[in-house]
Amino acid sequence: MVSAPFGRVVVCGVGLIGGSFALALKRQGLVREVVGLGRSRASLEEALSLGIIDSISEGWADALRAADLVLLAMPVGSMTAAMEAMAPHLEPQTLVTDAGSTKRDIVEGIYTHLRAHLDRIVPAHPIAGAERSGASAATADLYQGRKVVLTPLVENSAEALARVREAWGACGAELSEMSPQEHDRVFAAVSHLPHLLAFALVHDIAERANSDELFSFAASGFRDFSRIASSHPEMWRDICIANRHALQAELDTYLSELAWIRALLAQGDGPALEKLFTDARDARNAWLAGHFKA
Amino acid sequence: MVSAPFGRVVVCGVGLIGGSFALALKRQGLVREVVGLGRSRASLEEALSLGIIDSISEGWADALRAADLVLLAMPVGSMTAAMEAMAPHLEPQTLVTDAGSTKRDIVEGIYTHLRAHLDRIVPAHPIAGAERSGASAATADLYQGRKVVLTPLVENSAEALARVREAWGACGAELSEMSPQEHDRVFAAVSHLPHLLAFALVHDIAERANSDELFSFAASGFRDFSRIASSHPEMWRDICIANRHALQAELDTYLSELAWIRALLAQGDGPALEKLFTDARDARNAWLAGHFKA
């Protein structure tokens, strides 16, 4: 698929996510010029020196002049303020997409602040969490083979949707589409809740009087279970707050599951526990076999 | 540390755990003869052909004749029955240790069935879970640098304790001692509860009408969080049942933690969530830095 290049692409928040998007478009020859903006001057300087962006913009008025595509790649909690700030300067030809891990709140922000531009704002969520962060961690192939979920607005024009799909597709991503509500329910279940549970367990143990003893006997099972509790606190605060309704619903379902398991323990019901463990193991192994192909 | 070798070592349950113990003693020249017994003839034949054991015993009467050391390495749920079966044949010079992941129930079994032998039965728990199982997975260095927790009985003789410490020490393990009660509380917190939580989440998702969709968007965070849900269902049934009192107490503490987090979500309390996540991340990273040295 050969696409017409974008002239000027604006990336707001040039860290791992935004920086990798810029590098991927550059590698594909799909962009003439990348302009970076963001809250940290040091990050922008670094991105500039690494060739991720071609110039640093002082603000939205400057950045959005003759822009073809904007990627919002800042933390979810800063998206709405960014939309408000960019609104007066957004030109009619400029496409907008984002990289937020939640979608309902972002769509709400779009309807509040960018109502005049609904035809060409196509929200997206690249599933590319990584241990590292920052511009220095960005790579052109971060999105290669990863999923990107688009949650198009009903007001999107077919051309805008096609162009934004082209941009993410050029990054090597596997694209899918769903509604913002469905997106938020799905990711509450398979991503946000596990993060919350891992943070909760580590916090629970760290608060004990004998936490040193407990940690000293924690082994590799604990290490892997809790890996996501080393995730970025601010980012996860934003995600949990933005998606708190779906996340609470998932948490409640999980609490019911735990209440049931607690009853099985209290009754000493070995066969029921073994069946539950077997079903879980089989489901996980089937998923693994299909999902993480060698 | 040079130790006098054991003449005849009996390993009951020649899988990963029992087989690796035998191989480690052999490598150290610390055993003349290893006798295997267990419920699966095929496993025993495999262990024999791999040189892990030197002979297969038909039963306890035969196995325990002139034995110096017995390792009980079958699933926790089978330990008590094994103790009952071996009791009539246990000779006065024979030391006994085990490799069970729980200790209170095993100590209870010892006091019930092996009361005449309390001076020389030293319960142990090697912290060496591995993805693989079976005799073919056994290696002489499985315990190298791993922790082994001993829970000596007050009735143990100093010589018996020293000899059992020598055996585990010769496997390369780092030894520590605690009471069976403390052992079970510690491992309920850092091992048994995380396993239960991982099994519960995968089961919860697998039961949904849209489980295929949910799994299709699960990524590497979910994979690592749920790795221990691929553990052996029968083994974990036994552990959960054997340690259900301590495990229920840990589960209740965790449920309180989740109730608190649920309230923070409901109130949209971003700062409190961020503090919780930061404390958890910092505690985990400090543990990781000290525990998994490069």
Tab-separated table of N, CA and C in Angstrom, chain A residues 127 147 149 176 178 182 186-187 189-190 193-194 196-197 199-206 208 213-231 233 236-237 240-241 244 248 250-255 257-258 260-262 265-266 268 270 273-274 276-278 280-281 283-285 287-288 291-292, chain B residues 127 147 149 176 178 182 186-187 189-190 193-194 196-197 199-206 208 213-231 233 236-237 240-241 244 248 250-255 257-258 260-262 265-266 268 270 273-274 276-278 280-281 283-285 287-288 291-292:
chain	number	residue	atom	x	y	z
A	127	ILE	N	-1.813	-0.655	21.242
A	127	ILE	CA	-1.555	-1.568	22.367
A	127	ILE	C	-0.069	-1.880	22.374
A	147	LYS	N	-1.397	-4.413	18.011
A	147	LYS	CA	-2.762	-3.995	17.677
A	147	LYS	C	-2.934	-2.505	17.920
A	149	VAL	N	-6.347	-0.090	18.166
A	149	VAL	CA	-7.809	-0.049	18.126
A	149	VAL	C	-8.257	1.371	17.805
A	176	SER	N	-7.997	-2.493	14.249
A	176	SER	CA	-9.388	-2.923	14.434
A	176	SER	C	-10.200	-1.725	14.886
A	178	MET	N	-13.768	-0.402	17.145
A	178	MET	CA	-14.915	-0.675	18.010
A	178	MET	C	-15.423	0.646	18.577
A	182	GLU	N	-17.230	0.049	24.125
A	182	GLU	CA	-16.754	-1.325	24.082
A	182	GLU	C	-15.248	-1.365	24.358
A	186	VAL	N	-13.504	-3.585	27.320
A	186	VAL	CA	-12.519	-4.627	27.002
A	186	VAL	C	-11.202	-4.371	27.740
A	187	PHE	N	-10.719	-3.143	27.700
A	187	PHE	CA	-9.408	-2.877	28.305
A	187	PHE	C	-9.468	-2.763	29.823
A	189	ALA	N	-11.080	-4.916	31.476
A	189	ALA	CA	-10.986	-6.330	31.860
A	189	ALA	C	-9.579	-6.888	31.700
A	190	VAL	N	-8.964	-6.671	30.555
A	190	VAL	CA	-7.705	-7.383	30.277
A	190	VAL	C	-6.453	-6.548	30.543
A	193	LEU	N	-7.747	-3.635	34.995
A	193	LEU	CA	-7.947	-4.395	36.240
A	193	LEU	C	-6.673	-5.145	36.656
A	194	PRO	N	-6.031	-5.905	35.755
A	194	PRO	CA	-4.780	-6.556	36.185
A	194	PRO	C	-3.752	-5.582	36.756
A	196	LEU	N	-4.391	-2.788	38.325
A	196	LEU	CA	-4.886	-2.415	39.658
A	196	LEU	C	-4.620	-3.531	40.666
A	197	LEU	N	-4.863	-4.770	40.264
A	197	LEU	CA	-4.674	-5.912	41.169
A	197	LEU	C	-3.204	-6.085	41.546
A	199	PHE	N	-0.809	-3.643	41.485
A	199	PHE	CA	-0.468	-2.530	42.389
A	199	PHE	C	-0.995	-2.829	43.801
A	200	ALA	N	-2.230	-3.332	43.879
A	200	ALA	CA	-2.864	-3.572	45.182
A	200	ALA	C	-2.095	-4.615	45.984
A	201	LEU	N	-1.675	-5.699	45.353
A	201	LEU	CA	-0.981	-6.755	46.099
A	201	LEU	C	0.372	-6.265	46.612
A	202	VAL	N	1.119	-5.582	45.752
A	202	VAL	CA	2.432	-5.106	46.187
A	202	VAL	C	2.264	-4.087	47.313
A	203	HIS	N	1.284	-3.203	47.173
A	203	HIS	CA	1.046	-2.197	48.202
A	203	HIS	C	0.650	-2.857	49.518
A	204	ASP	N	-0.231	-3.827	49.445
A	204	ASP	CA	-0.707	-4.574	50.608
A	204	ASP	C	0.489	-5.177	51.363
A	205	ILE	N	1.407	-5.792	50.634
A	205	ILE	CA	2.564	-6.430	51.275
A	205	ILE	C	3.561	-5.393	51.790
A	206	ALA	N	3.756	-4.328	51.007
A	206	ALA	CA	4.736	-3.297	51.397
A	206	ALA	C	4.335	-2.589	52.682
A	208	ARG	N	2.978	-4.003	55.332
A	208	ARG	CA	3.038	-4.852	56.520
A	208	ARG	C	4.264	-4.548	57.385
A	213	GLU	N	10.556	-9.431	55.481
A	213	GLU	CA	10.551	-10.892	55.510
A	213	GLU	C	9.714	-11.429	54.338
A	214	LEU	N	8.534	-10.839	54.148
A	214	LEU	CA	7.653	-11.320	53.074
A	214	LEU	C	8.344	-11.202	51.715
A	215	PHE	N	8.893	-10.021	51.429
A	215	PHE	CA	9.555	-9.838	50.133
A	215	PHE	C	10.736	-10.802	49.974
A	216	SER	N	11.413	-11.119	51.100
A	216	SER	CA	12.611	-11.951	50.975
A	216	SER	C	12.266	-13.369	50.519
A	217	PHE	N	11.016	-13.795	50.697
A	217	PHE	CA	10.631	-15.124	50.234
A	217	PHE	C	9.781	-15.091	48.960
A	218	ALA	N	9.583	-13.917	48.413
A	218	ALA	CA	8.851	-13.820	47.143
A	218	ALA	C	9.776	-14.282	46.017
A	219	ALA	N	9.237	-15.043	45.093
A	219	ALA	CA	10.084	-15.657	44.058
A	219	ALA	C	9.624	-15.233	42.661
A	220	SER	N	9.969	-16.034	41.673
A	220	SER	CA	9.740	-15.600	40.288
A	220	SER	C	8.252	-15.502	39.928
A	221	GLY	N	7.400	-16.316	40.571
A	221	GLY	CA	5.964	-16.195	40.318
A	221	GLY	C	5.460	-14.820	40.730
A	222	PHE	N	5.892	-14.381	41.904
A	222	PHE	CA	5.529	-13.053	42.389
A	222	PHE	C	6.101	-11.969	41.476
A	223	ARG	N	7.326	-12.189	41.034
A	223	ARG	CA	7.966	-11.188	40.166
A	223	ARG	C	7.150	-10.956	38.891
A	224	ASP	N	6.724	-12.042	38.252
A	224	ASP	CA	5.997	-11.890	36.996
A	224	ASP	C	4.584	-11.353	37.236
A	225	PHE	N	3.923	-11.881	38.254
A	225	PHE	CA	2.577	-11.407	38.600
A	225	PHE	C	2.581	-9.896	38.821
A	226	SER	N	3.640	-9.404	39.455
A	226	SER	CA	3.671	-7.992	39.862
A	226	SER	C	4.431	-7.099	38.887
A	227	ARG	N	4.885	-7.644	37.758
A	227	ARG	CA	5.680	-6.810	36.849
A	227	ARG	C	4.979	-5.490	36.518
A	228	ILE	N	3.665	-5.572	36.248
A	228	ILE	CA	2.949	-4.362	35.846
A	228	ILE	C	2.756	-3.376	37.002
A	229	ALA	N	3.094	-3.786	38.236
A	229	ALA	CA	3.076	-2.830	39.347
A	229	ALA	C	4.310	-1.929	39.314
A	230	SER	N	5.216	-2.157	38.386
A	230	SER	CA	6.321	-1.216	38.176
A	230	SER	C	5.981	-0.211	37.071
A	231	SER	N	4.719	-0.196	36.648
A	231	SER	CA	4.304	0.739	35.593
A	231	SER	C	4.256	2.176	36.133
A	233	PRO	N	3.183	5.417	37.579
A	233	PRO	CA	2.050	5.754	38.467
A	233	PRO	C	1.127	6.844	37.924
A	236	TRP	N	-1.020	5.550	35.066
A	236	TRP	CA	-2.063	4.629	35.516
A	236	TRP	C	-3.107	5.306	36.382
A	237	ARG	N	-2.714	6.341	37.107
A	237	ARG	CA	-3.709	7.178	37.790
A	237	ARG	C	-4.688	7.735	36.756
A	240	CYS	N	-6.943	4.961	35.270
A	240	CYS	CA	-7.953	4.467	36.229
A	240	CYS	C	-9.056	5.492	36.460
A	241	ILE	N	-8.657	6.762	36.546
A	241	ILE	CA	-9.672	7.803	36.756
A	241	ILE	C	-10.528	7.955	35.493
A	244	ARG	N	-12.911	4.937	35.142
A	244	ARG	CA	-13.268	4.384	36.435
A	244	ARG	C	-14.618	3.683	36.458
A	248	GLN	N	-14.602	-0.050	37.654
A	248	GLN	CA	-15.332	-0.447	38.859
A	248	GLN	C	-16.245	-1.639	38.590
A	250	GLU	N	-15.722	-3.949	36.349
A	250	GLU	CA	-14.848	-5.126	36.253
A	250	GLU	C	-14.372	-5.577	37.628
A	251	LEU	N	-14.023	-4.607	38.451
A	251	LEU	CA	-13.564	-4.930	39.799
A	251	LEU	C	-14.667	-5.649	40.573
A	252	ASP	N	-15.902	-5.199	40.397
A	252	ASP	CA	-17.015	-5.843	41.110
A	252	ASP	C	-17.230	-7.285	40.640
A	253	THR	N	-17.111	-7.498	39.335
A	253	THR	CA	-17.219	-8.875	38.827
A	253	THR	C	-16.123	-9.745	39.428
A	254	TYR	N	-14.935	-9.173	39.495
A	254	TYR	CA	-13.795	-9.916	40.050
A	254	TYR	C	-14.000	-10.181	41.547
A	255	LEU	N	-14.542	-9.209	42.246
A	255	LEU	CA	-14.808	-9.408	43.682
A	255	LEU	C	-15.815	-10.540	43.897
A	257	GLU	N	-16.087	-13.133	41.924
A	257	GLU	CA	-15.288	-14.340	41.673
A	257	GLU	C	-14.494	-14.706	42.938
A	258	LEU	N	-13.889	-13.690	43.560
A	258	LEU	CA	-13.095	-13.962	44.776
A	258	LEU	C	-13.983	-14.418	45.932
A	260	TRP	N	-16.660	-16.162	45.678
A	260	TRP	CA	-16.974	-17.558	45.389
A	260	TRP	C	-15.791	-18.453	45.760
A	261	ILE	N	-14.596	-18.034	45.365
A	261	ILE	CA	-13.391	-18.810	45.687
A	261	ILE	C	-13.183	-18.877	47.197
A	262	ARG	N	-13.474	-17.776	47.875
A	262	ARG	CA	-13.347	-17.761	49.331
A	262	ARG	C	-14.271	-18.813	49.952
A	265	LEU	N	-12.772	-22.240	49.501
A	265	LEU	CA	-11.713	-22.459	50.495
A	265	LEU	C	-12.319	-22.792	51.854
A	266	ALA	N	-13.320	-22.004	52.253
A	266	ALA	CA	-13.926	-22.193	53.570
A	266	ALA	C	-14.545	-23.577	53.688
A	268	GLY	N	-13.474	-26.095	52.035
A	268	GLY	CA	-12.447	-27.095	51.714
A	268	GLY	C	-12.814	-27.910	50.482
A	270	GLY	N	-12.010	-29.143	47.468
A	270	GLY	CA	-10.898	-29.411	46.560
A	270	GLY	C	-11.297	-29.624	45.109
A	273	LEU	N	-12.171	-26.347	43.378
A	273	LEU	CA	-10.972	-25.527	43.156
A	273	LEU	C	-10.143	-26.095	42.004
A	274	GLU	N	-10.001	-27.427	41.985
A	274	GLU	CA	-9.205	-28.028	40.917
A	274	GLU	C	-9.839	-27.771	39.552
A	276	LEU	N	-11.746	-25.200	38.722
A	276	LEU	CA	-11.516	-23.780	38.416
A	276	LEU	C	-10.083	-23.573	37.906
A	277	PHE	N	-9.107	-24.166	38.594
A	277	PHE	CA	-7.707	-23.988	38.201
A	277	PHE	C	-7.459	-24.616	36.819
A	278	THR	N	-8.068	-25.774	36.605
A	278	THR	CA	-7.880	-26.463	35.320
A	278	THR	C	-8.473	-25.631	34.183
A	280	ALA	N	-8.976	-22.448	34.110
A	280	ALA	CA	-8.160	-21.243	33.923
A	280	ALA	C	-6.872	-21.581	33.161
A	281	ARG	N	-6.196	-22.641	33.593
A	281	ARG	CA	-4.950	-23.024	32.929
A	281	ARG	C	-5.196	-23.333	31.447
A	283	ALA	N	-7.655	-22.348	29.505
A	283	ALA	CA	-8.009	-21.134	28.760
A	283	ALA	C	-6.760	-20.302	28.491
A	284	ARG	N	-5.908	-20.171	29.506
A	284	ARG	CA	-4.693	-19.371	29.310
A	284	ARG	C	-3.767	-20.018	28.280
A	285	ASN	N	-3.601	-21.331	28.379
A	285	ASN	CA	-2.691	-21.993	27.443
A	285	ASN	C	-3.214	-21.921	26.005
A	287	TRP	N	-5.096	-19.500	24.817
A	287	TRP	CA	-4.859	-18.109	24.411
A	287	TRP	C	-3.407	-17.903	24.001
A	288	LEU	N	-2.509	-18.387	24.838
A	288	LEU	CA	-1.078	-18.236	24.604
A	288	LEU	C	-0.677	-18.863	23.271
A	291	HIS	N	-2.009	-16.677	20.485
A	291	HIS	CA	-1.760	-15.241	20.522
A	291	HIS	C	-0.287	-14.903	20.400
A	292	PHE	N	0.538	-15.676	21.101
A	292	PHE	CA	1.964	-15.397	21.063
A	292	PHE	C	2.649	-16.469	20.225
B	127	ILE	N	12.094	-23.451	47.583
B	127	ILE	CA	11.373	-22.435	46.786
B	127	ILE	C	11.898	-22.517	45.368
B	147	LYS	N	16.129	-20.567	47.706
B	147	LYS	CA	15.895	-20.672	49.149
B	147	LYS	C	15.238	-22.007	49.488
B	149	VAL	N	13.349	-23.387	52.950
B	149	VAL	CA	12.926	-23.063	54.310
B	149	VAL	C	12.718	-24.359	55.080
B	176	SER	N	17.041	-21.391	55.429
B	176	SER	CA	16.557	-20.597	56.559
B	176	SER	C	15.575	-21.446	57.351
B	178	MET	N	12.084	-21.398	60.060
B	178	MET	CA	10.990	-20.679	60.748
B	178	MET	C	9.984	-21.707	61.241
B	182	GLU	N	4.500	-19.680	60.801
B	182	GLU	CA	5.040	-18.497	60.134
B	182	GLU	C	5.261	-18.811	58.656
B	186	VAL	N	3.646	-16.628	55.592
B	186	VAL	CA	4.517	-15.941	54.621
B	186	VAL	C	4.184	-16.384	53.186
B	187	PHE	N	4.046	-17.705	52.987
B	187	PHE	CA	3.829	-18.176	51.620
B	187	PHE	C	2.389	-17.996	51.144
B	189	ALA	N	0.942	-15.239	51.643
B	189	ALA	CA	0.984	-13.845	51.160
B	189	ALA	C	1.710	-13.702	49.824
B	190	VAL	N	2.893	-14.283	49.723
B	190	VAL	CA	3.720	-13.971	48.550
B	190	VAL	C	3.654	-15.031	47.448
B	193	LEU	N	-1.559	-16.687	47.550
B	193	LEU	CA	-2.565	-15.696	47.144
B	193	LEU	C	-2.357	-15.226	45.698
B	194	PRO	N	-1.142	-14.837	45.290
B	194	PRO	CA	-0.976	-14.452	43.880
B	194	PRO	C	-1.432	-15.542	42.902
B	196	LEU	N	-3.781	-17.760	43.416
B	196	LEU	CA	-5.238	-17.755	43.453
B	196	LEU	C	-5.800	-16.575	42.641
B	197	LEU	N	-5.183	-15.409	42.780
B	197	LEU	CA	-5.656	-14.212	42.075
B	197	LEU	C	-5.504	-14.355	40.564
B	199	PHE	N	-5.333	-17.311	38.830
B	199	PHE	CA	-6.332	-18.289	38.395
B	199	PHE	C	-7.711	-17.620	38.307
B	200	ALA	N	-8.042	-16.811	39.318
B	200	ALA	CA	-9.367	-16.185	39.381
B	200	ALA	C	-9.599	-15.245	38.203
B	201	LEU	N	-8.591	-14.436	37.854
B	201	LEU	CA	-8.792	-13.481	36.759
B	201	LEU	C	-8.966	-14.204	35.427
B	202	VAL	N	-8.132	-15.190	35.178
B	202	VAL	CA	-8.244	-15.903	33.896
B	202	VAL	C	-9.580	-16.635	33.830
B	203	HIS	N	-9.986	-17.244	34.933
B	203	HIS	CA	-11.261	-17.955	34.959
B	203	HIS	C	-12.422	-16.990	34.719
B	204	ASP	N	-12.368	-15.854	35.390
B	204	ASP	CA	-13.389	-14.815	35.264
B	204	ASP	C	-13.551	-14.409	33.791
B	205	ILE	N	-12.441	-14.196	33.104
B	205	ILE	CA	-12.497	-13.773	31.697
B	205	ILE	C	-12.928	-14.929	30.789
B	206	ALA	N	-12.421	-16.122	31.081
B	206	ALA	CA	-12.744	-17.284	30.233
B	206	ALA	C	-14.231	-17.619	30.256
B	208	ARG	N	-16.720	-15.465	30.286
B	208	ARG	CA	-17.568	-14.453	29.647
B	208	ARG	C	-18.043	-14.902	28.261
B	213	GLU	N	-13.091	-12.218	22.337
B	213	GLU	CA	-12.740	-10.817	22.075
B	213	GLU	C	-11.790	-10.310	23.165
B	214	LEU	N	-12.136	-10.589	24.419
B	214	LEU	CA	-11.307	-10.103	25.525
B	214	LEU	C	-9.877	-10.635	25.409
B	215	PHE	N	-9.746	-11.943	25.222
B	215	PHE	CA	-8.400	-12.515	25.111
B	215	PHE	C	-7.641	-11.932	23.917
B	216	SER	N	-8.382	-11.614	22.838
B	216	SER	CA	-7.674	-11.150	21.642
B	216	SER	C	-6.995	-9.797	21.865
B	217	PHE	N	-7.453	-9.047	22.875
B	217	PHE	CA	-6.808	-7.765	23.157
B	217	PHE	C	-5.916	-7.795	24.392
B	218	ALA	N	-5.782	-8.971	24.992
B	218	ALA	CA	-4.865	-9.099	26.127
B	218	ALA	C	-3.435	-9.097	25.600
B	219	ALA	N	-2.555	-8.389	26.289
B	219	ALA	CA	-1.186	-8.209	25.789
B	219	ALA	C	-0.164	-8.740	26.790
B	220	SER	N	1.051	-8.249	26.701
B	220	SER	CA	2.141	-8.849	27.481
B	220	SER	C	1.977	-8.621	28.989
B	221	GLY	N	1.335	-7.521	29.385
B	221	GLY	CA	1.084	-7.314	30.814
B	221	GLY	C	0.203	-8.409	31.372
B	222	PHE	N	-0.857	-8.729	30.634
B	222	PHE	CA	-1.753	-9.817	31.028
B	222	PHE	C	-1.022	-11.154	31.029
B	223	ARG	N	-0.179	-11.359	30.028
B	223	ARG	CA	0.557	-12.625	29.939
B	223	ARG	C	1.409	-12.860	31.188
B	224	ASP	N	2.135	-11.834	31.622
B	224	ASP	CA	3.022	-12.012	32.767
B	224	ASP	C	2.231	-12.124	34.071
B	225	PHE	N	1.219	-11.271	34.214
B	225	PHE	CA	0.362	-11.314	35.401
B	225	PHE	C	-0.238	-12.701	35.576
B	226	SER	N	-0.602	-13.335	34.471
B	226	SER	CA	-1.333	-14.601	34.537
B	226	SER	C	-0.440	-15.822	34.357
B	227	ARG	N	0.881	-15.634	34.258
B	227	ARG	CA	1.747	-16.790	34.013
B	227	ARG	C	1.494	-17.913	35.006
B	228	ILE	N	1.342	-17.549	36.290
B	228	ILE	CA	1.180	-18.587	37.312
B	228	ILE	C	-0.194	-19.262	37.249
B	229	ALA	N	-1.093	-18.750	36.425
B	229	ALA	CA	-2.365	-19.455	36.207
B	229	ALA	C	-2.182	-20.631	35.255
B	230	SER	N	-0.990	-20.802	34.714
B	230	SER	CA	-0.692	-22.016	33.948
B	230	SER	C	-0.051	-23.088	34.841
B	231	SER	N	-0.059	-22.859	36.137
B	231	SER	CA	0.530	-23.828	37.073
B	231	SER	C	-0.344	-25.075	37.181
B	233	PRO	N	-2.843	-27.625	38.216
B	233	PRO	CA	-4.093	-27.485	38.985
B	233	PRO	C	-4.164	-28.386	40.224
B	236	TRP	N	-1.903	-27.109	42.993
B	236	TRP	CA	-2.401	-25.889	43.623
B	236	TRP	C	-3.697	-26.109	44.382
B	237	ARG	N	-4.479	-27.077	43.956
B	237	ARG	CA	-5.631	-27.489	44.762
B	237	ARG	C	-5.135	-27.957	46.129
B	240	CYS	N	-3.775	-25.012	48.251
B	240	CYS	CA	-4.840	-24.112	48.726
B	240	CYS	C	-5.660	-24.764	49.838
B	241	ILE	N	-5.940	-26.061	49.676
B	241	ILE	CA	-6.709	-26.752	50.711
B	241	ILE	C	-5.856	-26.901	51.981
B	244	ARG	N	-5.512	-23.478	53.736
B	244	ARG	CA	-6.669	-22.620	53.503
B	244	ARG	C	-6.923	-21.601	54.604
B	248	GLN	N	-7.049	-17.871	53.482
B	248	GLN	CA	-8.283	-17.095	53.646
B	248	GLN	C	-8.006	-15.776	54.359
B	250	GLU	N	-5.202	-14.100	54.288
B	250	GLU	CA	-4.538	-13.229	53.314
B	250	GLU	C	-5.531	-12.681	52.289
B	251	LEU	N	-6.433	-13.544	51.851
B	251	LEU	CA	-7.445	-13.113	50.885
B	251	LEU	C	-8.309	-12.002	51.485
B	252	ASP	N	-8.651	-12.143	52.769
B	252	ASP	CA	-9.483	-11.120	53.418
B	252	ASP	C	-8.749	-9.781	53.519
B	253	THR	N	-7.458	-9.843	53.827
B	253	THR	CA	-6.674	-8.604	53.870
B	253	THR	C	-6.660	-7.952	52.482
B	254	TYR	N	-6.496	-8.784	51.477
B	254	TYR	CA	-6.459	-8.269	50.105
B	254	TYR	C	-7.820	-7.702	49.698
B	255	LEU	N	-8.892	-8.360	50.115
B	255	LEU	CA	-10.234	-7.844	49.805
B	255	LEU	C	-10.446	-6.472	50.445
B	257	GLU	N	-8.063	-4.294	50.950
B	257	GLU	CA	-7.273	-3.404	50.089
B	257	GLU	C	-8.091	-3.039	48.843
B	258	LEU	N	-8.727	-4.037	48.237
B	258	LEU	CA	-9.524	-3.763	47.032
B	258	LEU	C	-10.744	-2.900	47.342
B	260	TRP	N	-10.891	-0.596	49.574
B	260	TRP	CA	-10.370	0.765	49.711
B	260	TRP	C	-10.109	1.376	48.327
B	261	ILE	N	-9.490	0.595	47.456
B	261	ILE	CA	-9.205	1.074	46.104
B	261	ILE	C	-10.506	1.358	45.340
B	262	ARG	N	-11.492	0.503	45.576
B	262	ARG	CA	-12.786	0.724	44.934
B	262	ARG	C	-13.372	2.070	45.348
B	265	LEU	N	-11.626	4.859	43.542
B	265	LEU	CA	-12.143	4.974	42.173
B	265	LEU	C	-13.486	5.697	42.168
B	266	ALA	N	-14.362	5.281	43.077
B	266	ALA	CA	-15.705	5.852	43.124
B	266	ALA	C	-15.650	7.352	43.400
B	268	GLY	N	-13.156	9.166	42.567
B	268	GLY	CA	-12.286	9.797	41.567
B	268	GLY	C	-11.059	10.428	42.200
B	270	GLY	N	-7.740	10.865	42.350
B	270	GLY	CA	-6.491	10.678	41.602
B	270	GLY	C	-5.238	10.737	42.468
B	273	LEU	N	-4.789	7.519	44.478
B	273	LEU	CA	-4.415	6.396	43.608
B	273	LEU	C	-2.960	6.527	43.169
B	274	GLU	N	-2.553	7.737	42.803
B	274	GLU	CA	-1.174	7.918	42.353
B	274	GLU	C	-0.184	7.582	43.468
B	276	LEU	N	-0.687	5.483	45.980
B	276	LEU	CA	-0.694	4.026	46.132
B	276	LEU	C	0.169	3.374	45.045
B	277	PHE	N	-0.014	3.803	43.805
B	277	PHE	CA	0.739	3.206	42.689
B	277	PHE	C	2.242	3.488	42.855
B	278	THR	N	2.560	4.715	43.276
B	278	THR	CA	3.970	5.082	43.449
B	278	THR	C	4.606	4.249	44.561
B	280	ALA	N	3.697	1.334	45.605
B	280	ALA	CA	3.813	-0.059	45.151
B	280	ALA	C	4.995	-0.189	44.188
B	281	ARG	N	5.084	0.718	43.232
B	281	ARG	CA	6.187	0.639	42.265
B	281	ARG	C	7.532	0.736	42.962
B	283	ALA	N	8.294	0.078	46.093
B	283	ALA	CA	8.555	-1.116	46.909
B	283	ALA	C	8.981	-2.269	46.017
B	284	ARG	N	8.277	-2.433	44.896
B	284	ARG	CA	8.629	-3.533	43.998
B	284	ARG	C	10.037	-3.341	43.412
B	285	ASN	N	10.338	-2.118	42.982
B	285	ASN	CA	11.640	-1.892	42.370
B	285	ASN	C	12.776	-2.084	43.379
B	287	TRP	N	12.663	-4.112	45.967
B	287	TRP	CA	12.751	-5.572	46.155
B	287	TRP	C	13.524	-6.211	45.003
B	288	LEU	N	13.155	-5.824	43.792
B	288	LEU	CA	13.776	-6.383	42.593
B	288	LEU	C	15.281	-6.116	42.588
B	291	HIS	N	16.852	-8.328	45.208
B	291	HIS	CA	16.535	-9.757	45.218
B	291	HIS	C	17.025	-10.474	43.978
B	292	PHE	N	16.843	-9.843	42.851
B	292	PHE	CA	17.252	-10.478	41.603
B	292	PHE	C	18.501	-9.781	41.087
